[in-house]
Short mmCIF file of C-alpha atoms and ligand atoms in Angstrom, two decimals:
data_model
loop_
_atom_site.label_atom_id
_atom_site.label_comp_id
_atom_site.label_asym_id
_atom_site.label_seq_id
_atom_site.Cartn_x
_atom_site.Cartn_y
_atom_site.Cartn_z
CA MET P 1 -8.76 8.92 12.40
CA THR P 2 -7.58 5.53 14.41
CA HIS P 3 -4.68 4.26 12.70
CA ILE P 4 -4.24 0.90 13.02
CA ALA P 5 -0.72 -0.96 11.41
CA VAL P 6 -1.01 -4.23 10.28
CA ILE P 7 1.67 -6.74 10.27
CA GLY P 8 2.02 -9.24 7.94
CA ALA P 9 -0.30 -9.60 4.87
CA GLY P 10 -0.84 -13.59 5.04
CA ILE P 11 -4.79 -14.93 5.79
CA THR P 12 -4.73 -13.52 9.47
CA GLY P 13 -3.29 -9.96 8.56
CA VAL P 14 -5.70 -9.53 5.56
CA THR P 15 -9.07 -10.70 7.51
CA THR P 16 -7.52 -8.34 10.43
CA ALA P 17 -7.18 -5.39 7.87
CA TYR P 18 -10.82 -6.42 6.16
CA ALA P 19 -12.10 -6.03 10.22
CA LEU P 20 -10.58 -3.61 11.14
CA ALA P 21 -12.15 -1.31 7.75
CA GLN P 22 -15.00 -2.64 8.43
CA ARG P 23 -15.30 -0.76 11.98
CA GLY P 24 -14.55 2.58 10.09
CA TYR P 25 -10.83 2.96 11.35
CA ARG P 26 -7.59 4.05 8.98
CA VAL P 27 -5.51 0.84 8.27
CA THR P 28 -1.75 -0.17 7.34
CA VAL P 29 -1.20 -3.41 6.07
CA LEU P 30 3.09 -4.37 5.90
CA ASP P 31 4.72 -7.30 4.55
CA ARG P 32 8.21 -8.39 3.59
CA GLN P 33 6.83 -9.90 0.18
CA ARG P 34 5.94 -8.27 -2.95
CA TYR P 35 2.25 -9.70 -2.83
CA ALA P 36 -0.58 -10.75 0.28
CA ALA P 37 -0.26 -14.40 1.11
CA MET P 38 3.25 -14.99 -0.17
CA GLU P 39 4.37 -17.24 2.88
CA THR P 40 2.11 -20.09 4.61
CA SER P 41 -1.05 -18.62 2.77
CA PHE P 42 0.17 -19.76 -0.50
CA ALA P 43 -0.10 -23.36 -0.48
CA ASN P 44 -1.97 -24.94 2.30
CA GLY P 45 -4.08 -28.16 2.52
CA GLY P 46 -7.06 -25.64 1.29
CA GLN P 47 -8.94 -27.67 4.15
CA LEU P 48 -12.07 -25.05 6.23
CA SER P 49 -11.80 -28.22 8.57
CA ALA P 50 -14.10 -27.88 11.61
CA CYS P 51 -13.47 -31.64 11.84
CA ASN P 52 -9.76 -30.99 11.94
CA ALA P 53 -9.77 -29.34 15.57
CA GLU P 54 -8.45 -31.39 17.59
CA VAL P 55 -4.88 -30.58 19.39
CA TRP P 56 -2.38 -32.71 19.19
CA ASN P 57 -1.74 -32.70 22.53
CA LYS P 58 -1.84 -35.60 24.15
CA LEU P 59 0.39 -38.29 25.42
CA SER P 60 -0.13 -41.24 22.44
CA THR P 61 0.97 -37.66 20.12
CA VAL P 62 4.20 -37.68 22.10
CA MET P 63 5.27 -40.94 21.87
CA GLN P 64 3.86 -41.60 18.16
CA GLY P 65 6.71 -38.97 17.47
CA LEU P 66 9.23 -40.37 19.06
CA ARG P 67 8.93 -43.45 17.30
CA TRP P 68 8.69 -42.22 14.08
CA MET P 69 11.93 -40.05 14.78
CA MET P 70 13.50 -43.57 13.23
CA ARG P 71 11.82 -42.90 9.82
CA ARG P 72 13.11 -40.25 7.08
CA ASP P 73 9.66 -40.68 5.57
CA ALA P 74 7.64 -40.18 8.84
CA PRO P 75 4.55 -38.44 8.77
CA LEU P 76 6.19 -35.75 11.49
CA LEU P 77 10.01 -35.32 11.89
CA MET P 78 12.40 -33.98 13.64
CA ASN P 79 15.92 -32.42 13.62
CA PRO P 80 17.53 -33.89 17.08
CA LYS P 81 19.33 -30.35 17.59
CA PRO P 82 18.44 -29.05 20.53
CA SER P 83 17.16 -24.98 20.63
CA TRP P 84 16.03 -22.89 23.31
CA HIS P 85 13.64 -22.19 21.20
CA LYS P 86 12.49 -25.85 20.37
CA LEU P 87 12.91 -27.73 24.01
CA SER P 88 10.59 -24.22 25.46
CA TRP P 89 7.78 -24.69 22.88
CA MET P 90 8.03 -28.81 23.83
CA ALA P 91 8.28 -28.34 27.47
CA GLU P 92 4.55 -25.96 26.91
CA PHE P 93 3.74 -28.65 25.05
CA VAL P 94 3.70 -31.38 27.05
CA ARG P 95 2.33 -29.10 29.84
CA GLU P 96 -0.91 -27.99 27.81
CA ILE P 97 -2.49 -32.42 27.39
CA ALA P 98 -3.86 -31.42 30.89
CA HIS P 99 -5.64 -28.95 28.65
CA TYR P 100 -6.70 -31.32 25.49
CA ARG P 101 -10.28 -31.33 26.15
CA ALA P 102 -10.99 -27.84 26.55
CA ASN P 103 -8.55 -26.96 23.63
CA THR P 104 -10.62 -29.41 20.85
CA VAL P 105 -13.74 -28.33 21.87
CA GLU P 106 -12.80 -24.17 21.77
CA THR P 107 -11.00 -24.94 18.62
CA VAL P 108 -14.03 -26.45 16.77
CA ARG P 109 -16.46 -23.77 18.38
CA LEU P 110 -13.89 -21.38 16.85
CA ALA P 111 -13.97 -22.68 13.80
CA LEU P 112 -17.84 -23.03 12.93
CA LYS P 113 -17.83 -19.64 13.49
CA ALA P 114 -14.89 -18.56 11.23
CA ARG P 115 -16.53 -20.99 8.51
CA GLU P 116 -19.53 -18.27 8.26
CA ALA P 117 -17.75 -15.28 8.91
CA LEU P 118 -14.87 -16.66 5.86
CA PHE P 119 -18.34 -17.35 4.11
CA ALA P 120 -19.68 -14.08 4.41
CA MET P 121 -16.46 -11.98 3.50
CA ALA P 122 -16.61 -14.25 -0.10
CA ALA P 123 -20.26 -13.52 -0.69
CA ALA P 124 -19.51 -9.61 0.46
CA GLU P 125 -16.76 -8.96 -2.05
CA GLY P 126 -17.46 -11.35 -4.97
CA ILE P 127 -14.61 -13.50 -4.26
CA ASP P 128 -13.89 -16.52 -6.35
CA PHE P 129 -11.64 -19.31 -4.84
CA ASP P 130 -12.24 -22.75 -5.95
CA LEU P 131 -14.68 -23.16 -2.96
CA LYS P 132 -15.71 -26.70 -3.12
CA THR P 133 -18.42 -27.39 -0.09
CA ARG P 134 -18.94 -30.88 -0.45
CA GLY P 135 -17.46 -32.04 3.16
CA ILE P 136 -14.46 -34.08 4.57
CA LEU P 137 -14.38 -37.35 4.92
CA HIS P 138 -11.71 -39.51 7.31
CA PHE P 139 -10.31 -42.63 6.38
CA TYR P 140 -9.17 -45.43 8.64
CA ARG P 141 -7.44 -48.56 7.78
CA ASP P 142 -7.92 -51.11 11.29
CA ARG P 143 -10.47 -51.18 13.58
CA ALA P 144 -7.85 -49.28 16.77
CA ASN P 145 -7.78 -45.93 14.85
CA PHE P 146 -11.05 -46.09 13.97
CA GLU P 147 -12.03 -46.51 17.83
CA LYS P 148 -9.96 -43.94 18.74
CA ALA P 149 -11.41 -41.76 16.19
CA THR P 150 -15.14 -42.72 18.13
CA ALA P 151 -13.88 -40.83 21.18
CA VAL P 152 -12.34 -37.34 19.28
CA ASN P 153 -15.77 -37.55 17.57
CA ALA P 154 -17.06 -37.30 20.92
CA LEU P 155 -15.38 -33.90 21.80
CA LEU P 156 -16.05 -32.53 18.20
CA ARG P 157 -19.84 -33.09 18.42
CA GLU P 158 -19.58 -31.44 21.84
CA GLY P 159 -17.93 -28.09 20.20
CA GLY P 160 -21.32 -28.06 18.10
CA LEU P 161 -20.02 -30.09 15.03
CA GLU P 162 -22.23 -32.74 12.35
CA ARG P 163 -20.49 -35.24 11.66
CA TYR P 164 -20.91 -38.99 11.41
CA ALA P 165 -19.50 -42.47 11.40
CA VAL P 166 -19.51 -44.38 7.63
CA THR P 167 -18.65 -47.98 6.45
CA PRO P 168 -16.32 -48.59 3.99
CA GLU P 169 -19.52 -48.88 1.17
CA GLU P 170 -20.46 -45.46 2.24
CA ILE P 171 -17.01 -44.23 1.49
CA ARG P 172 -17.37 -45.17 -2.26
CA ALA P 173 -20.43 -44.00 -2.69
CA ILE P 174 -18.85 -40.26 -1.01
CA GLU P 175 -16.18 -40.35 -2.91
CA PRO P 176 -15.99 -43.13 -5.71
CA THR P 177 -12.74 -42.55 -6.88
CA LEU P 178 -10.70 -43.55 -3.43
CA ALA P 179 -8.87 -47.21 -4.18
CA GLY P 180 -7.72 -48.45 -1.09
CA THR P 181 -9.36 -50.52 2.03
CA TYR P 182 -10.80 -48.99 4.55
CA HIS P 183 -11.97 -50.08 8.13
CA GLY P 184 -14.39 -47.08 8.22
CA GLY P 185 -14.58 -43.83 8.59
CA TYR P 186 -15.91 -40.15 9.53
CA PHE P 187 -17.82 -37.54 7.36
CA THR P 188 -17.90 -33.97 7.68
CA PRO P 189 -21.18 -32.84 5.76
CA SER P 190 -20.68 -29.52 6.27
CA ASP P 191 -16.52 -28.37 5.88
CA ALA P 192 -15.44 -27.06 2.73
CA THR P 193 -12.10 -26.56 0.66
CA GLY P 194 -11.15 -23.41 -1.10
CA ASP P 195 -7.54 -21.92 -2.41
CA ILE P 196 -6.34 -19.83 0.34
CA HIS P 197 -4.00 -17.74 -1.77
CA LYS P 198 -7.16 -16.96 -4.06
CA PHE P 199 -8.84 -15.99 -1.37
CA THR P 200 -6.60 -13.73 0.85
CA ARG P 201 -5.46 -11.71 -2.54
CA GLY P 202 -9.31 -11.17 -3.30
CA LEU P 203 -9.75 -10.28 -0.49
CA ALA P 204 -6.27 -7.78 -0.32
CA ALA P 205 -8.08 -6.19 -3.07
CA ALA P 206 -11.15 -5.94 -1.56
CA CYS P 207 -9.77 -3.94 1.46
CA ALA P 208 -8.47 -1.81 -0.55
CA ARG P 209 -11.20 -0.93 -2.42
CA LYS P 210 -12.10 0.56 1.13
CA GLY P 211 -9.26 2.13 1.40
CA VAL P 212 -6.77 -0.15 3.38
CA ARG P 213 -2.84 0.97 2.48
CA PHE P 214 -0.52 -1.94 1.41
CA ILE P 215 2.98 -1.55 1.80
CA GLN P 216 4.36 -4.15 0.30
CA ASP P 217 8.30 -5.14 0.35
CA ALA P 218 8.25 -3.45 3.40
CA ASP P 219 10.84 -5.31 5.80
CA VAL P 220 9.66 -4.88 9.27
CA ALA P 221 12.80 -3.63 11.63
CA THR P 222 11.24 -1.81 14.66
CA ILE P 223 7.98 -0.85 16.10
CA THR P 224 8.50 1.98 19.05
CA SER P 225 6.21 3.43 21.34
CA GLY P 226 6.13 6.75 21.51
CA GLU P 227 3.66 9.77 21.23
CA GLY P 228 0.52 8.08 22.02
CA GLY P 229 1.12 5.45 19.97
CA TYR P 230 3.77 3.32 18.29
CA ALA P 231 6.54 3.47 15.07
CA VAL P 232 6.63 1.04 12.63
CA GLY P 233 10.32 1.14 10.91
CA TRP P 234 11.28 -1.15 8.06
CA ARG P 235 13.43 -1.72 4.83
CA GLN P 236 13.16 -1.85 1.45
CA ALA P 237 12.40 -5.78 0.92
CA GLY P 238 14.89 -8.21 -1.83
CA HIS P 239 17.68 -5.99 -2.84
CA LEU P 240 20.42 -8.32 -4.02
CA THR P 241 23.30 -8.84 -1.93
CA GLY P 242 25.68 -5.72 -2.66
CA HIS P 243 23.00 -2.92 -3.20
CA ALA P 244 22.30 -0.03 -1.74
CA ALA P 245 19.50 -0.42 0.83
CA GLU P 246 17.05 2.33 0.32
CA ALA P 247 16.54 4.47 3.61
CA PRO P 248 14.83 3.22 6.74
CA GLN P 249 11.14 4.72 6.33
CA SER P 250 8.73 4.90 9.13
CA LEU P 251 5.19 5.03 10.05
CA GLN P 252 3.39 6.05 12.55
CA ALA P 253 0.10 4.34 14.40
CA ASP P 254 -2.24 4.32 16.89
CA ALA P 255 -1.69 0.51 17.97
CA VAL P 256 -0.58 -2.64 16.14
CA VAL P 257 -1.72 -5.44 15.31
CA ILE P 258 0.91 -8.25 14.94
CA CYS P 259 0.13 -10.73 12.58
CA ALA P 260 3.58 -11.86 11.22
CA GLY P 261 3.08 -15.80 11.09
CA CYS P 262 6.19 -17.61 12.26
CA ALA P 263 7.78 -14.29 12.75
CA SER P 264 5.56 -13.18 15.88
CA ARG P 265 7.55 -14.37 18.52
CA HIS P 266 10.50 -11.87 17.03
CA PHE P 267 7.47 -9.01 17.27
CA ALA P 268 6.01 -10.25 20.32
CA ALA P 269 9.54 -9.67 22.22
CA MET P 270 10.16 -6.46 20.74
CA LEU P 271 6.77 -5.11 22.47
CA GLY P 272 7.64 -6.92 25.99
CA ASP P 273 5.28 -10.36 25.30
CA ARG P 274 6.00 -14.04 25.31
CA VAL P 275 4.18 -15.57 21.84
CA ASN P 276 5.97 -19.20 22.15
CA VAL P 277 5.37 -19.86 18.29
CA TYR P 278 7.75 -22.24 16.38
CA PRO P 279 7.42 -22.98 13.08
CA VAL P 280 6.27 -26.50 12.40
CA LYS P 281 7.30 -26.81 8.76
CA GLY P 282 4.67 -29.52 6.15
CA TYR P 283 4.76 -29.91 2.38
CA SER P 284 2.10 -29.70 -0.50
CA ILE P 285 2.13 -31.16 -4.17
CA THR P 286 -0.25 -29.05 -6.11
CA VAL P 287 -1.64 -31.95 -8.84
CA ASN P 288 -2.29 -30.53 -12.19
CA LEU P 289 -4.55 -32.31 -13.80
CA LEU P 290 -4.34 -32.02 -17.62
CA THR P 291 -6.98 -34.07 -19.55
CA PRO P 292 -10.28 -35.27 -18.73
CA GLU P 293 -9.52 -39.15 -17.42
CA ALA P 294 -7.21 -36.95 -14.80
CA GLN P 295 -9.33 -34.64 -13.82
CA ALA P 296 -12.58 -37.86 -13.71
CA ALA P 297 -9.75 -39.67 -11.41
CA ALA P 298 -9.23 -37.31 -8.92
CA PRO P 299 -11.79 -36.61 -5.81
CA GLU P 300 -14.28 -33.84 -5.41
CA VAL P 301 -14.62 -34.76 -1.80
CA SER P 302 -11.83 -33.73 0.34
CA ILE P 303 -9.88 -36.25 2.33
CA LEU P 304 -8.59 -36.72 5.31
CA ASP P 305 -5.85 -39.88 6.44
CA GLU P 306 -5.35 -39.61 9.45
CA ALA P 307 -2.92 -42.25 9.76
CA ALA P 308 -0.71 -40.68 7.01
CA LYS P 309 -1.61 -37.19 8.47
CA ILE P 310 -2.47 -36.12 4.95
CA VAL P 311 -5.22 -33.66 3.53
CA THR P 312 -6.66 -33.48 0.16
CA SER P 313 -8.56 -30.68 -1.82
CA ARG P 314 -9.78 -30.45 -4.90
CA LEU P 315 -9.35 -26.62 -6.10
CA GLY P 316 -10.98 -26.07 -9.37
CA ASP P 317 -11.17 -28.80 -11.84
CA GLU P 318 -7.88 -28.92 -12.72
CA ARG P 319 -5.80 -28.79 -9.18
CA LEU P 320 -5.61 -31.59 -6.78
CA ARG P 321 -3.54 -30.18 -3.65
CA VAL P 322 -2.32 -32.81 -1.10
CA ALA P 323 -0.86 -31.84 1.92
CA GLY P 324 1.05 -33.07 4.70
CA THR P 325 3.51 -34.11 7.23
CA ALA P 326 5.42 -31.94 10.19
CA GLU P 327 9.06 -30.93 10.39
CA PHE P 328 10.48 -29.29 13.87
CA ASN P 329 13.56 -27.94 12.00
CA GLY P 330 13.56 -24.55 12.44
CA PHE P 331 13.39 -21.39 9.96
CA ASN P 332 14.01 -24.01 7.41
CA ARG P 333 11.89 -23.89 3.99
CA ASP P 334 13.93 -26.39 1.68
CA ILE P 335 11.74 -28.19 -0.34
CA ARG P 336 13.03 -32.21 0.18
CA HIS P 337 12.74 -34.49 -2.38
CA ASP P 338 12.26 -37.51 0.11
CA ARG P 339 9.76 -35.54 1.89
CA ILE P 340 7.62 -34.47 -1.30
CA GLN P 341 8.22 -38.18 -2.40
CA PRO P 342 5.61 -39.66 0.52
CA LEU P 343 3.20 -37.45 -1.08
CA VAL P 344 3.37 -38.22 -4.38
CA ASP P 345 3.78 -41.75 -3.54
CA TRP P 346 0.51 -41.39 -1.39
CA THR P 347 -2.14 -39.97 -4.56
CA ARG P 348 -0.55 -42.82 -6.69
CA GLU P 349 -1.59 -45.04 -4.32
CA GLN P 350 -5.29 -43.95 -3.16
CA PHE P 351 -6.02 -42.26 -6.63
CA PRO P 352 -4.31 -44.76 -9.26
CA ARG P 353 -5.19 -43.21 -12.59
CA VAL P 354 -4.37 -40.00 -11.57
CA ASP P 355 -1.38 -38.62 -13.65
CA THR P 356 1.47 -37.66 -11.70
CA ASP P 357 3.70 -36.21 -14.04
CA ARG P 358 2.78 -32.27 -13.57
CA VAL P 359 3.26 -31.87 -10.08
CA VAL P 360 4.32 -28.55 -8.11
CA ALA P 361 6.20 -28.98 -4.62
CA TRP P 362 6.07 -26.87 -2.35
CA SER P 363 7.19 -25.96 1.68
CA GLY P 364 5.69 -23.76 4.72
CA LEU P 365 6.20 -23.18 8.66
CA ARG P 366 3.35 -23.31 10.32
CA PRO P 367 2.67 -20.52 13.20
CA MET P 368 2.47 -23.10 15.89
CA LEU P 369 1.49 -21.99 19.57
CA PRO P 370 2.27 -24.78 22.15
CA ASN P 371 -1.33 -25.59 23.37
CA MET P 372 -2.23 -25.12 19.34
CA LEU P 373 -4.68 -22.17 20.00
CA PRO P 374 -3.93 -18.97 18.14
CA LYS P 375 -2.68 -15.81 20.53
CA VAL P 376 -5.68 -12.88 19.81
CA GLY P 377 -6.41 -10.05 21.85
CA ARG P 378 -4.32 -7.34 23.47
CA GLY P 379 -1.01 -7.57 24.19
CA ARG P 380 1.01 -6.00 27.81
CA ARG P 381 1.31 -3.15 26.31
CA PRO P 382 -1.80 -0.64 25.34
CA GLY P 383 -2.08 -0.39 21.83
CA VAL P 384 -0.53 -3.48 20.95
CA PHE P 385 -2.67 -6.60 19.34
CA TYR P 386 -2.09 -9.87 18.29
CA ASN P 387 -3.86 -12.36 15.63
CA THR P 388 -1.63 -14.89 15.45
CA GLY P 389 0.44 -18.51 16.25
CA HIS P 390 -2.91 -20.52 13.91
CA GLY P 391 -0.55 -23.34 13.75
CA HIS P 392 -2.38 -26.06 11.27
CA LEU P 393 -6.11 -24.51 11.25
CA GLY P 394 -4.95 -21.10 9.75
CA TRP P 395 -7.56 -20.83 6.89
CA THR P 396 -10.14 -22.57 9.12
CA LEU P 397 -10.29 -20.22 12.10
CA SER P 398 -8.82 -16.84 10.45
CA GLY P 399 -12.79 -15.76 9.77
CA ALA P 400 -13.23 -15.79 13.42
CA THR P 401 -10.33 -14.71 14.84
CA ALA P 402 -9.92 -11.85 12.71
CA GLU P 403 -13.45 -10.66 14.66
CA LEU P 404 -12.18 -11.21 17.55
CA VAL P 405 -9.16 -8.94 17.58
CA ALA P 406 -11.37 -6.02 15.75
CA GLY P 407 -13.58 -6.05 18.93
CA ALA P 408 -10.86 -6.19 21.36
CA ILE P 409 -9.42 -3.09 19.59
CA ALA P 410 -12.77 -1.66 19.11
CA ALA P 411 -12.99 -1.95 22.92
CA GLU P 412 -9.80 0.47 23.54
CA HIS P 413 -9.72 2.66 20.66
CA ALA P 414 -12.79 4.54 18.77
CA PRO P 415 -12.48 4.18 15.11
CA GLU P 416 -12.67 8.01 15.75
CA ARG P 417 -10.44 9.99 17.50
CA THR P 418 -12.13 12.09 19.95
CA LEU P 419 -10.76 15.18 20.91
CA LEU P 420 -10.30 15.59 24.25
CA PRO P 421 -12.14 19.33 25.89
CA LEU P 422 -9.32 21.89 26.79
CA ALA P 423 -8.47 22.88 30.11
CA ALA P 424 -10.68 25.70 30.98
C1 LIG F 501 1.46 -27.97 4.87
C2 LIG F 501 1.11 -27.20 5.51
C3 LIG F 501 -1.00 -27.35 4.84
C4 LIG F 501 -1.62 -26.37 5.91
N1 LIG F 501 -3.35 -27.37 5.39
C5 LIG F 501 -3.85 -26.07 6.08
C6 LIG F 501 -5.30 -26.75 5.95
O1 LIG F 501 -5.81 -27.61 5.18
N2 LIG F 501 -6.40 -25.56 7.04
C7 LIG F 501 -6.06 -24.78 7.74
O2 LIG F 501 -7.13 -24.17 7.88
N3 LIG F 501 -4.64 -24.51 7.74
C8 LIG F 501 -3.60 -24.89 6.98
N4 LIG F 501 -2.38 -24.70 7.35
C9 LIG F 501 -1.82 -23.73 8.04
C10 LIG F 501 -2.04 -22.06 7.38
O3 LIG F 501 -2.15 -22.30 6.16
C11 LIG F 501 -1.22 -21.68 8.31
O4 LIG F 501 -1.67 -21.44 9.44
C12 LIG F 501 -1.62 -19.84 7.80
O5 LIG F 501 -1.53 -19.62 6.46
C13 LIG F 501 -0.50 -18.69 8.76
O6 LIG F 501 -1.23 -17.71 7.76
P1 LIG F 501 -0.41 -16.08 8.58
O7 LIG F 501 -1.36 -15.02 8.72
O8 LIG F 501 -0.86 -16.77 10.52
O9 LIG F 501 0.96 -16.18 8.62
P2 LIG F 501 1.54 -16.58 6.75
O10 LIG F 501 0.57 -16.78 6.18
O11 LIG F 501 2.70 -16.71 6.69
O12 LIG F 501 1.96 -14.63 7.07
C14 LIG F 501 2.56 -13.83 7.95
C15 LIG F 501 2.86 -12.74 6.80
O13 LIG F 501 4.23 -12.05 7.27
C16 LIG F 501 4.81 -11.50 7.40
N5 LIG F 501 6.47 -11.28 7.47
C17 LIG F 501 6.95 -11.58 8.38
N6 LIG F 501 7.94 -10.81 9.36
C18 LIG F 501 7.87 -9.79 8.26
C19 LIG F 501 8.77 -8.86 8.31
N7 LIG F 501 9.89 -8.64 9.56
N8 LIG F 501 8.14 -7.93 7.89
C20 LIG F 501 7.62 -7.89 7.33
N9 LIG F 501 6.21 -8.56 7.13
C21 LIG F 501 6.98 -10.00 7.84
C22 LIG F 501 5.39 -12.59 5.53
O14 LIG F 501 5.93 -11.98 4.71
C23 LIG F 501 3.86 -13.17 5.68
O15 LIG F 501 2.95 -12.67 4.65
C24 LIG F 501 -1.47 -25.37 6.66
C25 LIG F 501 0.13 -25.20 7.06
C26 LIG F 501 0.78 -25.66 6.13
C27 LIG F 501 2.97 -25.56 6.14
#
């Protein structure tokens, strides 16, 4: 049987493994963490949001970013210390402004396909992931921002998304717990929310039932070609300093798929490709809703506040996830109080009766490519594939990109190895 090694057990790696197992491949997933979905796929904003498909490559984003550099609590923060990685990413980001329209429409289409695929996986495998299909509501505090949103809405509709404008009264009817004053909004009834970590863990369990092998605590260090395939080498992760690390181990595969989130750039360089993923940091808080009063005061409908760049998801009765901010600060995962506090303050402002005494803070790194589209498909060398770089929409897009990469693999490697006829 053709053996495929998947590097990374986040949402992209696990959906890829599932799509390959469904097609009859022998699949091994390797991850440096002890469990699946422990890095960026752990506590994100929760939105399955075709409505958030607009790419950020606009001159106005660049100008806004420059203005925000002066504010510590701004939604976007840039560490001014230059690095080649950051500068090259920024230069490519600006170049992609020319493709803003096409890339936005393409992202919507992908998101709509992905939603179907993800729901189908959850239904087939009976995965409970606190799915809520109550739609996503964008709100705007002033006319200027609402009008900008109207222009974006035309592109989202071009991509096939059903989404319509709502008045302040309709906003209150859609989500009665909102306490602010709004000029207007846009509502997407078909968008949804859910817990990415629960889903990924549930799907990983389904993969294991189908025979996928997971090697966890495996810090992959080398991928080398030879003998018609690839040798993947790793060391046991998580040793305390001073412990003798276990001997390196390796396995042989016919092909590899890189789904390593922010580490994908490093693996691509190892394999002769350039996949310029930058780690764009974000934060979330999970507000534990422990009383019936707090539960009644928290929103059921998912919210996106475009000006603050904050999203919410209600995860079951007892949790409200609030996420946002984008920070360009390299591979830094520190949870900064001055970045978490704006999320708490925003929650108090919009939902004053929600208790914020039990709040769990988290930070994660979005694996983002300069054109904001994921890298899906084959690399330069035969047998090398990518499904990575999903940026702020990995949860939203992974259902579709897993199918795409599995299709690309199937085009080059049949699930069953065919034996060449012996020469006479
Ligand atoms: C604050 C925040 C809010 C977000 N909100 C949303 C949202 O509402 N909707 C949405 O669609 N998306 C959202 N996202 C984006 C989404 O969470 C990501 O795009 C997605 O989780 C990325 O998945 P991944 O599989 O590419 O990466 P990861 O989940 O990071 O998985 C990569 C895996 O590779 C493994 N790995 C890396 N290096 C090695 C190595 N050397 N050896 C072995 N294993 C390795 C890691 O351990 C990890 O498990 C948000 C992100 C953030 C940070």
